[in-house]
PDB file of C-alpha atoms in Angstrom:
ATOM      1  CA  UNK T   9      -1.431 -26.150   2.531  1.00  0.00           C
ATOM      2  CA  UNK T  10      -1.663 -22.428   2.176  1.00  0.00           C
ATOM      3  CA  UNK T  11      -1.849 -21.103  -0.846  1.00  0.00           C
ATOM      4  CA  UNK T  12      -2.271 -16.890  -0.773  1.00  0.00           C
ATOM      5  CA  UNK T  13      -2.693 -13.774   0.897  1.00  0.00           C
ATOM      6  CA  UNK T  14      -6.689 -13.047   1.444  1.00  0.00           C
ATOM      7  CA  UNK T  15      -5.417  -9.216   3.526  1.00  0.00           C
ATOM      8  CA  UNK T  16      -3.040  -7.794   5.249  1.00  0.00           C
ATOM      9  CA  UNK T  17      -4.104  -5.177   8.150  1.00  0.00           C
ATOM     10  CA  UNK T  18      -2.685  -1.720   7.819  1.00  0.00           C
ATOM     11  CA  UNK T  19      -2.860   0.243  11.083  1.00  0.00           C
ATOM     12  CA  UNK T  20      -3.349   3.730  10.248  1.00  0.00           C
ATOM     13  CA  UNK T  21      -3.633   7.046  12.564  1.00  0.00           C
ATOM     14  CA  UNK T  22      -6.451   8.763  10.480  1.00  0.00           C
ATOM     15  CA  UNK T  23      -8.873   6.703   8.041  1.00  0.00           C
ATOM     16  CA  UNK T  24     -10.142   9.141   5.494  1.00  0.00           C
ATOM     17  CA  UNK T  25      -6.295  10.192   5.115  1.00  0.00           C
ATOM     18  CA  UNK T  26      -5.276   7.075   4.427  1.00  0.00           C
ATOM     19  CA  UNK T  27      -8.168   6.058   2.225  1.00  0.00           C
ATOM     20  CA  UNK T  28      -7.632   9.459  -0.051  1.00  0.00           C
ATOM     21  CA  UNK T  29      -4.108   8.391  -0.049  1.00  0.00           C
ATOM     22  CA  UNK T  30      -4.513   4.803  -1.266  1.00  0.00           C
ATOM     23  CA  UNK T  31      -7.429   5.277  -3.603  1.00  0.00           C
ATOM     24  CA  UNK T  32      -5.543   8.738  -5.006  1.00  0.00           C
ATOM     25  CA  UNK T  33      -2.099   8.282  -5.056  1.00  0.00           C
ATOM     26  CA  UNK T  34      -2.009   4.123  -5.775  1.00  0.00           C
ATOM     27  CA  UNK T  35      -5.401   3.979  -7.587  1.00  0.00           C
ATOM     28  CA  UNK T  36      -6.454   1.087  -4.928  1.00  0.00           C
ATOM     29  CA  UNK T  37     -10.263   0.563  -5.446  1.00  0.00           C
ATOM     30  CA  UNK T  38     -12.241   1.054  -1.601  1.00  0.00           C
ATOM     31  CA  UNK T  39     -14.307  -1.356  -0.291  1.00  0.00           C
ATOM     32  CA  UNK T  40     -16.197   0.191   2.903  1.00  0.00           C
ATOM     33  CA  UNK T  41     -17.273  -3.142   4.862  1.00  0.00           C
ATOM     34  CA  UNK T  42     -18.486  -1.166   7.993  1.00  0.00           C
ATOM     35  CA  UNK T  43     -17.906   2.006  10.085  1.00  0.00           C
ATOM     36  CA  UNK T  44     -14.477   0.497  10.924  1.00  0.00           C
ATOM     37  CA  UNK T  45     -13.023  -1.920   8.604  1.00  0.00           C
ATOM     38  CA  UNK T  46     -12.197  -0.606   4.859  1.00  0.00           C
ATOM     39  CA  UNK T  47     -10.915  -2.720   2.641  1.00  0.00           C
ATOM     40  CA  UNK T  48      -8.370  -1.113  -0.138  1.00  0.00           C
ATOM     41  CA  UNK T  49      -8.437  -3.984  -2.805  1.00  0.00           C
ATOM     42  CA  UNK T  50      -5.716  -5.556  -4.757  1.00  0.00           C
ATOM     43  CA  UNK T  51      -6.892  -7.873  -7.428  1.00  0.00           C
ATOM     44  CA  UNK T  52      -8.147 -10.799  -5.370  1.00  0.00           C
ATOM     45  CA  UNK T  53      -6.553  -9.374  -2.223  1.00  0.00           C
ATOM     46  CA  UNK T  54      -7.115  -6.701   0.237  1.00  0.00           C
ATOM     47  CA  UNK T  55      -5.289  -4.177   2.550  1.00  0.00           C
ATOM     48  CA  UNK T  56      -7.433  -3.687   5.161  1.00  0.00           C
ATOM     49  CA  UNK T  57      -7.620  -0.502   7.091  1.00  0.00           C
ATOM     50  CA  UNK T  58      -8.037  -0.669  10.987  1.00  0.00           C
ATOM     51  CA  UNK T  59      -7.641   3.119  12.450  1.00  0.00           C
ATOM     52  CA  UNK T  60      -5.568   3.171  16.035  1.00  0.00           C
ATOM     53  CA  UNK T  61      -8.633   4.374  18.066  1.00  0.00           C
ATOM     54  CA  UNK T  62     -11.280   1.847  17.397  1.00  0.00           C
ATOM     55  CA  UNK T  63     -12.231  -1.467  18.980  1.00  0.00           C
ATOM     56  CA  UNK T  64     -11.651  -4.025  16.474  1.00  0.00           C
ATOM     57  CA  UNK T  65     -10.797  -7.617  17.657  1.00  0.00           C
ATOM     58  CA  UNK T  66      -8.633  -9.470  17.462  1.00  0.00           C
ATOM     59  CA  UNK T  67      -5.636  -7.662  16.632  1.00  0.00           C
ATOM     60  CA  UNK T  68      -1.840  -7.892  16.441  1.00  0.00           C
ATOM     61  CA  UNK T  69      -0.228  -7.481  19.640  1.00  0.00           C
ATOM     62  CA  UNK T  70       1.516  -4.209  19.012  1.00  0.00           C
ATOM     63  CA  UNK T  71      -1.204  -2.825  15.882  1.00  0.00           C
ATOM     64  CA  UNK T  72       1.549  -0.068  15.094  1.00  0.00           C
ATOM     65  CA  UNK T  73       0.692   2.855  12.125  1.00  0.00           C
ATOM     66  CA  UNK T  74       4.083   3.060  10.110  1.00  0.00           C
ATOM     67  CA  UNK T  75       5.497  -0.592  11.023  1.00  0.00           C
ATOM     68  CA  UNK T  76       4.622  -1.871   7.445  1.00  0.00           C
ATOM     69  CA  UNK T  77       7.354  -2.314   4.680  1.00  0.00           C
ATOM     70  CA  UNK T  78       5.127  -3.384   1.804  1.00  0.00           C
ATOM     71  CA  UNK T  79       5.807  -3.753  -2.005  1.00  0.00           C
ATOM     72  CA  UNK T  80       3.153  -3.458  -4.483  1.00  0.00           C
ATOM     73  CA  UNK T  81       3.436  -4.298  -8.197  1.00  0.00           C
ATOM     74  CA  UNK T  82       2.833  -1.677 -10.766  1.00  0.00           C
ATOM     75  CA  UNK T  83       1.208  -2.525 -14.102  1.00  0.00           C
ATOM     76  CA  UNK T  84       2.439   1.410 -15.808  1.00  0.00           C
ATOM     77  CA  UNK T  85       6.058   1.416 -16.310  1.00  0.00           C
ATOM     78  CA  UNK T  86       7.827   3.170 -13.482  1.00  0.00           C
ATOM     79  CA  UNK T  87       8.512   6.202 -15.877  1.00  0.00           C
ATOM     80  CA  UNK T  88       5.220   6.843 -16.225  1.00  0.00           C
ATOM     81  CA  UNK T  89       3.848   5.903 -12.298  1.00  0.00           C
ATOM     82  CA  UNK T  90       6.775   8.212 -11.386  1.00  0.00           C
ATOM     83  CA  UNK T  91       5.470  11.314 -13.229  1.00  0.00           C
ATOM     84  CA  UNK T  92       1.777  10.444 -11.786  1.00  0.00           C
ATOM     85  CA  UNK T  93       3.576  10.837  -8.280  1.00  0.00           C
ATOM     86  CA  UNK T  94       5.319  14.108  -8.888  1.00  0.00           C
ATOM     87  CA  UNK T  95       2.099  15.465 -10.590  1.00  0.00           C
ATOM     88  CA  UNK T  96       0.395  14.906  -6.814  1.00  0.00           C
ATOM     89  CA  UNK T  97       3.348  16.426  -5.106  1.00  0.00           C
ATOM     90  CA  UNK T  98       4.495  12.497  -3.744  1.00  0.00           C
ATOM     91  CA  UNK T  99       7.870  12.255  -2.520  1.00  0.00           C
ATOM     92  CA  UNK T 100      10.163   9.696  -3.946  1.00  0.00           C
ATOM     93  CA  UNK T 101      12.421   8.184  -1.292  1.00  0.00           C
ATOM     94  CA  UNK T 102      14.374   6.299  -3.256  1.00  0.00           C
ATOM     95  CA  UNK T 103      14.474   4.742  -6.805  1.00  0.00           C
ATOM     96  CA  UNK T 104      14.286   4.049  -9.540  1.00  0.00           C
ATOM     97  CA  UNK T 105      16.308   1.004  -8.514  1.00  0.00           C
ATOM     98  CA  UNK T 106      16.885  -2.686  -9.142  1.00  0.00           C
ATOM     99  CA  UNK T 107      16.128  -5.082  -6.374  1.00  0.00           C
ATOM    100  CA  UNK T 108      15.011  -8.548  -6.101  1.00  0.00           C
ATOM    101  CA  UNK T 109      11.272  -9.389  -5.795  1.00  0.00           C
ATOM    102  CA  UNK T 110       9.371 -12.907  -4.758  1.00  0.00           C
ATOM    103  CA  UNK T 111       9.583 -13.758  -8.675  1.00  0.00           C
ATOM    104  CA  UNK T 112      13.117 -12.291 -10.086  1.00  0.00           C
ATOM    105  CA  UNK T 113      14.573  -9.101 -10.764  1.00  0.00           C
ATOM    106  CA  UNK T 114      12.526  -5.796 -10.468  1.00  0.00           C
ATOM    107  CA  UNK T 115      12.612  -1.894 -10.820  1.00  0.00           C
ATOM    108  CA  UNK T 116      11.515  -0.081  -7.826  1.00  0.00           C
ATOM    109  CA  UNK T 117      10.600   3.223  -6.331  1.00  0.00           C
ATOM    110  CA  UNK T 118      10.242   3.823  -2.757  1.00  0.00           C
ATOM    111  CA  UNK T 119       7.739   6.079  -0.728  1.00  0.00           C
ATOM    112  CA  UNK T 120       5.694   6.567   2.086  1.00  0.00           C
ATOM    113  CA  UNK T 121       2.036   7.102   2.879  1.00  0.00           C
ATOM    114  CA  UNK T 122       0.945   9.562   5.510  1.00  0.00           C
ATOM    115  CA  UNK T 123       1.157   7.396   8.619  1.00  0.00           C
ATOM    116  CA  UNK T 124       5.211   6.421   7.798  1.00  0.00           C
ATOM    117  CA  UNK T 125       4.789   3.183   6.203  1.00  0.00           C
ATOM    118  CA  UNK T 126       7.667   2.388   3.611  1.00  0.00           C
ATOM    119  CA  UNK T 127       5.648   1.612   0.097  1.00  0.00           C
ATOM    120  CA  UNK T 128       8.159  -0.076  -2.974  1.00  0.00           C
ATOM    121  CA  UNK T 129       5.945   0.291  -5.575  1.00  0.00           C
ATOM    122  CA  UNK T 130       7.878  -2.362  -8.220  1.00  0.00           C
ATOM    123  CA  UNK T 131       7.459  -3.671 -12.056  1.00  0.00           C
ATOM    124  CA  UNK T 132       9.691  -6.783 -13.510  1.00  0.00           C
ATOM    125  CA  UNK T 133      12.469  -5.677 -15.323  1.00  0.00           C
ATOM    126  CA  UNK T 134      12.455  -9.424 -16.910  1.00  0.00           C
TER     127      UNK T 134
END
């Protein structure tokens, strides 16, 4: 029946923060779709920015900025997106570790973007 994720709304306090953040930090190309929506894309899929103080409809009941646990694949090995990070003064929360993602085994580092949200940013360890 279903057969992928088309976006996934991120709640965020401040927009331009969190678009600097996602287009600096993850390398996320933006997509601007109007005065209120931006889209942050992932391949085929988007994360879709909707800022606390605007009237956008429908929403979740409780739209929350920082509720999100999300983890992204990495294409660079985690050596190398790890030194990006500390050259942009990122905090690492945790990692690297091992974990277990949708597919098998992965590496993962942990961090968050400016509204709280908890980011693993993961690679296959295969």
């Amino acid at each position: 029946m279903l057969s992928g994720l088309d976006h996934l709304v991120v709640t965020v306090t401040d927009m331009a923060r969190a678009v600097d953040f996602y287009s600096r930090v993850l390398g996320l190309d933006v997509r601007y779709r109007d005065a209120q929506r931006v889209d942050l894309m992932l391949g085929d899929t988007a994360l879709r920015l909707h800022q606390t103080d605007t009237d956008i409809a429908p929403v979740s009941a409780t739209p929350t900025p920082g509720s999100l646990d999300l983890c992204l694949r990495c294409q660079l090995p985690l050596s190398e997106f790890k030194q990006h990070l500390d050259a942009l003064g990122i905090d690492i929360e945790l990692g690297p570790v091992n974990r277990q993602g949708a597919n098998g085994p992965i590496e993962s580092i942990y961090l968050r973007d400016p509204d709280g949200n908890l980011l693993e940013v993961s690679r296959p360890t295969r």
